[in-house]
């Protein structure tokens, strides 16, 4: 008899059909207040869940009495209560590898856009305000040859550093819990304490995960340590940065510019001070948003779900060491 799996995200027909071949599949293209009761009813006897974009709280999962596996179609899993899942003996899988290069491309795009003021200048052109040669008040700054400070030297941090070092001859500093020997050997990267990295970097790029140690790690004190000419980039998690403090630093020109793909509240509220600033580039959380990568993430999540349901927790299971079989 097939395991019952509830899919809670719209995915391509081919991949949905693949799930149907392996599982007794129940499908929701999205979950909101209008169908939450129906979702809770279906998960009561579900063996597995797969999807993204829904915070599955303990209160919701208490209804899933037979649940063995959750496969999230994302690399981040901070929206799950791992302690709860461990107590329930529920395996959680994610998709860490397939989005590394795409997300690194996005982050480096933010670096380039913020440095060369592309959003501001694009708006100038489309508004019909480009009427003569560009004056020096609109000049950007070079990226090549500068110092890049990376907060979080994991897979994505290394991929960004590789682009910076080999493509733009940038000096790489990084802040991380542990030494990244590969980055130091391959890219001549140097591990620094946070304050020194902030004070010496021309670009500061956060790719940190969300946890108790990183929550609001970058606030007014940290921003004040940065050079007035520095540019701040956040491609990791929104809660790492005090958004109000960042907005004030940008408004007062305490730092030169910023480029953001993640926010404390998403979508970014229209009331945010960031919306009114001309020295910040704002992306709508597009880190892994290419057709190729999103499909690869779905396929990876399906493979991990199939493996975990059959008892194999070696494929991207984030809490495998806490699951008894």
XYZ file of C-alpha atoms in Angstrom:
325
model
C 0.000 0.000 0.000
C 1.323 3.434 -0.953
C 2.225 6.006 1.686
C -0.096 9.004 1.785
C 1.615 12.287 0.929
C 0.119 15.784 0.969
C 1.585 18.243 -1.544
C 1.046 21.884 -0.556
C 2.618 23.791 -3.419
C 1.888 24.106 -7.113
C 4.511 22.203 -9.093
C 4.794 21.180 -12.770
C 2.425 18.452 -13.938
C 5.250 16.038 -14.722
C 6.620 16.188 -11.189
C 3.143 15.985 -9.678
C 2.488 12.882 -11.763
C 5.760 11.400 -10.506
C 4.606 11.890 -6.935
C 1.281 10.251 -7.786
C 3.080 7.174 -9.090
C 4.945 6.640 -5.829
C 2.405 7.880 -3.286
C -1.272 8.200 -2.543
C -1.165 11.930 -3.287
C -3.431 14.709 -2.049
C -2.770 18.067 -3.677
C -3.205 21.673 -2.522
C -1.758 24.312 -4.844
C -1.537 26.683 -1.861
C -2.554 26.868 1.789
C -4.338 29.850 3.331
C -7.155 30.561 5.755
C -9.760 29.452 3.214
C -8.555 25.840 3.063
C -6.554 25.344 6.266
C -9.298 23.179 7.768
C -9.252 20.927 4.708
C -5.454 20.721 4.863
C -5.539 19.762 8.544
C -8.128 17.094 7.771
C -5.923 15.553 5.073
C -2.707 15.501 7.106
C -4.312 13.509 9.931
C -3.366 10.209 8.283
C -0.534 11.462 6.059
C 2.879 9.770 6.085
C 4.649 12.621 4.306
C 4.319 16.297 3.416
C 6.050 18.162 0.604
C 5.888 21.821 -0.306
C 7.019 25.326 0.609
C 5.718 28.713 1.638
C 3.695 27.564 4.663
C 4.853 27.739 8.267
C 3.919 24.330 9.651
C 3.678 25.073 13.358
C 3.494 22.446 16.087
C -0.198 23.330 16.491
C -0.814 22.337 12.874
C 1.422 19.282 12.947
C -0.189 17.982 16.142
C -2.994 16.901 13.816
C -0.649 14.771 11.674
C -0.707 11.664 13.823
C 1.114 9.344 11.390
C 3.600 11.809 9.926
C 7.084 10.452 9.203
C 8.663 12.942 6.771
C 8.424 16.592 5.732
C 10.252 17.565 2.538
C 10.598 21.339 2.197
C 11.290 22.702 -1.276
C 13.797 25.205 0.074
C 17.264 25.341 1.543
C 16.144 27.229 4.639
C 14.292 25.425 7.393
C 14.146 28.075 10.118
C 10.334 28.127 9.774
C 10.193 24.643 11.315
C 10.497 23.803 15.005
C 13.278 21.226 14.913
C 12.974 20.362 18.586
C 9.319 19.524 18.042
C 10.078 17.438 14.941
C 12.797 15.544 16.801
C 10.452 14.751 19.685
C 7.860 13.523 17.197
C 10.518 11.531 15.302
C 9.630 13.350 12.071
C 12.409 13.629 9.498
C 12.892 16.972 7.735
C 14.634 17.213 4.365
C 15.638 20.291 2.376
C 17.316 21.198 -0.934
C 20.728 22.672 -0.060
C 22.933 22.030 -3.066
C 20.929 22.737 -6.199
C 20.434 26.464 -5.582
C 23.985 27.420 -4.573
C 25.175 28.898 -7.857
C 21.890 30.573 -8.754
C 21.706 32.303 -5.373
C 25.360 33.343 -5.655
C 24.563 34.862 -9.063
C 21.704 36.836 -7.498
C 23.888 38.115 -4.679
C 26.605 39.210 -7.051
C 23.980 40.928 -9.184
C 22.992 42.894 -6.073
C 26.630 43.852 -5.547
C 26.909 45.138 -9.101
C 23.544 46.897 -9.093
C 24.216 48.692 -5.814
C 27.719 49.690 -6.880
C 26.651 51.043 -10.274
C 23.292 52.466 -9.110
C 21.432 50.603 -11.831
C 17.928 50.893 -10.353
C 18.231 54.628 -9.824
C 19.684 55.213 -13.280
C 17.173 52.926 -14.993
C 14.393 54.968 -13.406
C 16.062 58.138 -14.673
C 16.074 56.827 -18.239
C 12.505 55.481 -18.209
C 11.248 58.753 -16.694
C 12.763 60.675 -19.612
C 15.235 62.484 -17.370
C 18.389 61.442 -19.247
C 18.866 64.563 -21.321
C 22.634 65.018 -21.413
C 25.916 63.432 -20.420
C 25.801 61.870 -16.960
C 27.097 64.209 -14.270
C 29.536 62.954 -11.627
C 26.837 63.066 -8.932
C 25.407 59.940 -10.563
C 28.678 58.035 -10.830
C 28.917 54.622 -9.207
C 31.950 52.855 -7.761
C 34.169 50.082 -9.018
C 33.779 46.523 -7.796
C 37.003 45.044 -9.116
C 39.974 45.206 -6.795
C 37.886 46.054 -3.715
C 37.576 44.159 -0.415
C 34.542 41.925 0.040
C 33.551 40.907 3.559
C 31.280 37.868 3.651
C 29.165 37.040 6.690
C 28.625 33.287 6.490
C 31.172 31.277 4.510
C 29.091 28.225 3.641
C 28.272 26.849 0.193
C 26.751 30.089 -1.088
C 29.345 32.271 0.624
C 32.122 30.304 -1.038
C 30.387 30.570 -4.426
C 30.106 34.355 -4.059
C 33.724 34.593 -2.921
C 34.867 32.536 -5.912
C 33.138 34.914 -8.316
C 34.615 37.916 -6.524
C 38.169 36.565 -6.315
C 38.519 35.040 -9.769
C 36.238 37.365 -11.706
C 36.875 40.705 -10.022
C 40.241 40.310 -8.280
C 38.644 41.136 -4.933
C 40.238 40.551 -1.564
C 38.071 38.196 0.514
C 37.486 38.497 4.252
C 34.901 36.387 6.045
C 33.131 36.011 9.372
C 32.085 32.475 10.256
C 31.790 30.170 13.251
C 34.487 27.910 11.845
C 37.449 28.189 9.509
C 36.685 27.507 5.857
C 39.941 25.904 4.755
C 38.840 25.613 1.136
C 38.140 29.349 0.899
C 41.469 30.167 2.500
C 43.432 27.812 0.249
C 41.615 28.520 -3.024
C 40.722 32.178 -2.636
C 43.254 33.486 -0.103
C 40.310 34.367 2.141
C 40.993 35.623 5.658
C 38.778 34.895 8.670
C 38.137 38.004 10.791
C 36.095 38.938 13.805
C 32.885 40.760 12.941
C 33.951 44.265 13.960
C 37.200 44.132 12.001
C 35.461 42.796 8.916
C 32.872 45.578 9.031
C 35.507 48.274 9.458
C 37.780 47.110 6.636
C 35.406 45.936 3.884
C 34.244 47.936 0.874
C 31.321 45.540 0.424
C 29.731 43.642 3.322
C 27.614 40.712 2.198
C 25.418 38.780 4.645
C 24.577 35.181 3.738
C 23.902 34.084 7.304
C 21.105 31.715 8.339
C 18.408 32.774 10.776
C 18.937 31.586 14.337
C 19.270 32.976 17.858
C 22.914 33.890 17.301
C 22.276 35.857 14.090
C 18.992 37.568 14.982
C 19.517 41.336 14.476
C 23.273 40.775 14.367
C 23.665 43.868 12.202
C 22.253 46.935 13.944
C 23.163 50.584 14.355
C 26.425 49.844 16.204
C 27.615 47.489 13.464
C 26.550 49.826 10.652
C 28.424 52.679 12.328
C 31.599 50.578 12.114
C 31.376 50.417 8.325
C 33.120 52.849 6.010
C 30.972 55.752 4.741
C 31.854 54.465 1.261
C 30.804 50.880 2.033
C 27.919 48.976 0.469
C 25.843 46.470 2.439
C 24.272 43.410 0.761
C 21.822 40.948 2.318
C 21.094 37.746 0.421
C 20.669 35.453 3.426
C 17.875 36.075 5.914
C 16.026 39.303 6.674
C 16.078 38.977 10.445
C 19.880 39.188 10.521
C 19.594 42.950 9.954
C 17.810 45.676 11.909
C 15.981 47.082 8.906
C 15.114 50.400 10.534
C 18.733 50.968 11.528
C 19.848 50.130 7.995
C 17.298 52.505 6.484
C 18.494 55.340 8.726
C 22.138 54.616 7.880
C 21.263 54.852 4.194
C 19.119 57.950 4.605
C 21.860 59.747 6.558
C 24.527 58.499 4.101
C 26.447 56.810 6.914
C 27.036 54.066 4.355
C 26.984 54.522 0.615
C 24.330 52.055 -0.499
C 22.691 48.680 0.024
C 21.265 45.816 -1.994
C 18.628 43.565 -0.428
C 16.856 40.386 -1.480
C 15.426 39.466 1.938
C 13.517 41.406 4.589
C 12.237 41.163 8.145
C 8.675 41.125 6.784
C 7.938 39.768 3.318
C 6.567 41.107 1.079
C 8.238 44.366 2.088
C 5.521 46.729 3.423
C 4.902 49.804 1.296
C 5.315 51.871 4.472
C 8.976 50.826 4.795
C 11.438 53.716 4.757
C 13.532 51.651 2.349
C 10.904 52.292 -0.335
C 11.672 56.015 -0.385
C 15.464 55.796 -0.660
C 17.410 56.112 -3.895
C 20.576 54.396 -2.596
C 19.113 50.938 -2.044
C 18.415 48.204 -4.588
C 15.442 46.033 -3.621
C 14.814 42.565 -5.051
C 11.629 40.576 -4.219
C 13.413 37.543 -2.695
C 14.537 36.089 -6.019
C 17.681 34.302 -4.755
C 16.928 30.941 -6.376
C 14.182 32.133 -8.724
C 15.190 30.738 -12.073
C 13.155 28.152 -13.943
C 16.037 25.689 -13.993
C 16.868 25.946 -10.299
C 13.281 25.854 -9.045
C 12.683 22.691 -11.073
C 15.893 21.170 -9.696
C 14.738 22.020 -6.159
C 11.396 20.279 -6.721
C 13.106 17.187 -8.123
C 15.567 17.133 -5.236
C 12.740 17.417 -2.699
C 10.848 14.554 -4.357
C 13.933 12.335 -4.349
C 14.587 13.096 -0.672
C 10.957 12.410 0.220
C 10.995 9.059 -1.552
C 14.250 8.089 0.161
C 13.120 9.159 3.633
C 9.752 7.416 3.347
C 11.633 4.213 2.541
C 13.908 4.667 5.562
C 16.930 6.259 3.861
C 17.828 9.488 5.679
C 21.105 10.101 3.843
C 19.605 12.473 1.258
C 19.481 16.011 2.628
C 17.877 15.098 5.961
C 18.666 17.961 8.343
C 17.826 16.053 11.535
C 18.833 12.508 10.604
C 20.918 12.039 13.756
C 17.811 12.608 15.910
C 15.492 10.218 14.079
C 15.104 6.616 15.258
C 13.883 4.026 12.804
